[in-house]
């Protein structure tokens, strides 16, 4: 709908449909997540933890309350961050499908050493990019993965 004029009259319609991507979550219906792209994030995992830690109400209040574990959240900031690491980072395994996507984009040798990854699925509502276009969007992927 971003290419349709007058859907949002105060915003000009785009001339070309952009690439839309889904981020991995735990939902399986109506269709399970299929990782088209996986990005290794081992080098920036501490920055990601810091970003999650900055969302105090989400990660230390709302989500623990929903999960029935609010009383487990430490009060002290440093202890909270370690709790967050254990709960949301260290417990996340890279699935076999995400591991396959890492191998596709980085090569077997590099991918096998990666612990953390973020995966994306190309949404059919947007542009369906070629592999060359994806490499432009993700310029840090090696040209010749091995």
Coordinates of C-alpha atoms in Angstrom, one line a residue:
X1 CA 0.0 0.0 0.0
X2 CA 3.0 2.3 0.3
X3 CA 2.9 2.7 -3.5
X4 CA -0.8 3.6 -3.7
X5 CA -1.5 7.3 -4.0
X6 CA -3.9 9.0 -1.5
X7 CA -3.8 6.1 1.1
X8 CA -2.3 8.7 3.4
X9 CA -3.1 12.0 1.7
X10 CA -0.4 13.9 3.6
X11 CA 2.3 11.5 2.6
X12 CA 3.4 11.0 -1.0
X13 CA 3.2 7.5 -2.4
X14 CA 6.5 5.7 -3.0
X15 CA 7.4 5.2 -6.7
X16 CA 8.9 1.7 -6.0
X17 CA 7.9 -0.9 -3.5
X18 CA 10.7 -1.3 -0.9
X19 CA 11.9 -4.5 0.6
X20 CA 9.9 -5.5 3.8
X21 CA 11.3 -8.1 6.1
X22 CA 9.9 -10.0 9.1
X23 CA 12.0 -10.4 12.2
X24 CA 12.0 -13.8 13.9
X25 CA 9.6 -14.4 16.7
X26 CA 8.0 -17.5 18.3
X27 CA 4.7 -17.5 16.3
X28 CA 4.0 -20.4 14.0
X29 CA 0.6 -19.5 12.5
X30 CA -0.4 -18.9 9.9
X31 CA 3.1 -19.9 8.7
X32 CA 6.4 -20.7 10.5
X33 CA 9.2 -18.2 10.1
X34 CA 11.6 -19.0 7.3
X35 CA 15.0 -17.2 7.6
X36 CA 16.0 -15.9 4.2
X37 CA 18.8 -13.9 5.7
X38 CA 20.8 -14.3 8.9
X39 CA 23.2 -11.7 10.3
X40 CA 25.9 -12.8 12.8
X41 CA 25.9 -10.4 15.8
X42 CA 28.6 -11.8 18.0
X43 CA 30.7 -8.7 17.6
X44 CA 27.9 -6.4 18.8
X45 CA 26.1 -8.6 21.3
X46 CA 27.1 -6.3 24.2
X47 CA 25.6 -3.3 22.4
X48 CA 22.4 -5.3 21.8
X49 CA 22.3 -6.2 25.5
X50 CA 22.7 -2.5 26.3
X51 CA 19.9 -1.6 24.0
X52 CA 17.6 -4.1 25.6
X53 CA 18.7 -3.0 29.0
X54 CA 17.7 0.6 28.2
X55 CA 14.1 -0.5 27.7
X56 CA 13.4 -0.8 31.4
X57 CA 9.7 -1.0 31.4
X58 CA 9.6 -3.6 28.7
X59 CA 12.3 -6.0 29.8
X60 CA 12.2 -5.6 33.6
X61 CA 8.5 -4.9 34.2
X62 CA 6.0 -5.7 31.4
X63 CA 7.5 -8.9 29.9
X64 CA 8.4 -10.4 33.3
X65 CA 4.9 -9.5 34.6
X66 CA 3.3 -11.3 31.6
X67 CA 5.5 -14.3 32.2
X68 CA 4.7 -14.4 35.9
X69 CA 8.3 -13.9 37.0
X70 CA 8.3 -10.2 38.0
X71 CA 9.5 -11.2 41.5
X72 CA 12.7 -12.7 39.9
X73 CA 13.9 -9.4 38.4
X74 CA 16.7 -8.0 40.5
X75 CA 16.4 -4.4 41.8
X76 CA 20.1 -3.4 41.3
X77 CA 21.0 -2.3 37.7
X78 CA 24.1 -4.5 37.3
X79 CA 22.3 -7.6 38.6
X80 CA 19.3 -6.8 36.3
X81 CA 21.5 -6.7 33.3
X82 CA 23.1 -10.1 34.1
X83 CA 19.6 -11.5 34.7
X84 CA 18.6 -10.1 31.2
X85 CA 21.6 -11.7 29.6
X86 CA 20.8 -15.1 31.1
X87 CA 17.1 -14.9 30.4
X88 CA 17.0 -13.4 26.9
X89 CA 20.5 -13.9 25.4
X90 CA 22.2 -17.0 26.7
X91 CA 19.1 -19.0 26.5
X92 CA 18.5 -18.3 22.8
X93 CA 19.8 -21.1 20.6
X94 CA 20.5 -20.5 16.9
X95 CA 18.0 -22.8 15.2
X96 CA 19.1 -25.2 12.4
X97 CA 17.3 -23.0 9.9
X98 CA 19.0 -19.9 11.0
X99 CA 22.3 -21.8 11.0
X100 CA 21.7 -22.7 7.4
X101 CA 21.1 -19.1 6.5
X102 CA 24.3 -18.1 8.2
X103 CA 26.2 -20.7 6.2
X104 CA 24.6 -19.4 3.0
X105 CA 25.7 -15.8 3.6
X106 CA 29.0 -16.2 5.5
X107 CA 30.2 -19.7 4.5
X108 CA 30.6 -22.8 6.6
X109 CA 33.8 -21.9 8.2
X110 CA 32.7 -18.5 9.5
X111 CA 29.2 -19.5 10.3
X112 CA 30.2 -22.4 12.6
X113 CA 31.9 -20.0 14.9
X114 CA 28.9 -17.7 15.3
X115 CA 26.8 -18.0 18.5
X116 CA 24.4 -15.1 18.1
X117 CA 22.4 -14.2 15.0
X118 CA 19.4 -12.2 13.9
X119 CA 17.3 -13.6 11.1
X120 CA 14.9 -12.0 8.6
X121 CA 12.3 -13.3 6.2
X122 CA 11.5 -11.4 3.1
X123 CA 7.9 -10.3 3.1
X124 CA 6.0 -11.1 -0.1
X125 CA 4.1 -7.8 0.1
X126 CA 7.2 -5.8 -0.8
X127 CA 9.9 -6.0 -3.4
X128 CA 11.4 -9.4 -3.8
X129 CA 15.1 -8.7 -4.1
X130 CA 17.6 -10.8 -5.9
X131 CA 20.7 -12.1 -4.2
X132 CA 22.7 -9.3 -5.6
X133 CA 20.2 -6.7 -4.2
X134 CA 20.4 -8.4 -0.8
X135 CA 24.2 -8.2 -0.9
X136 CA 23.7 -4.4 -1.5
X137 CA 21.4 -4.2 1.5
X138 CA 23.8 -6.2 3.6
X139 CA 27.2 -5.1 2.3
X140 CA 29.1 -6.8 5.1
X141 CA 28.4 -10.3 3.8
X142 CA 31.5 -11.8 2.3
X143 CA 31.6 -11.8 -1.5
X144 CA 32.7 -15.4 -1.7
X145 CA 31.4 -17.2 1.4
X146 CA 33.3 -20.5 2.1

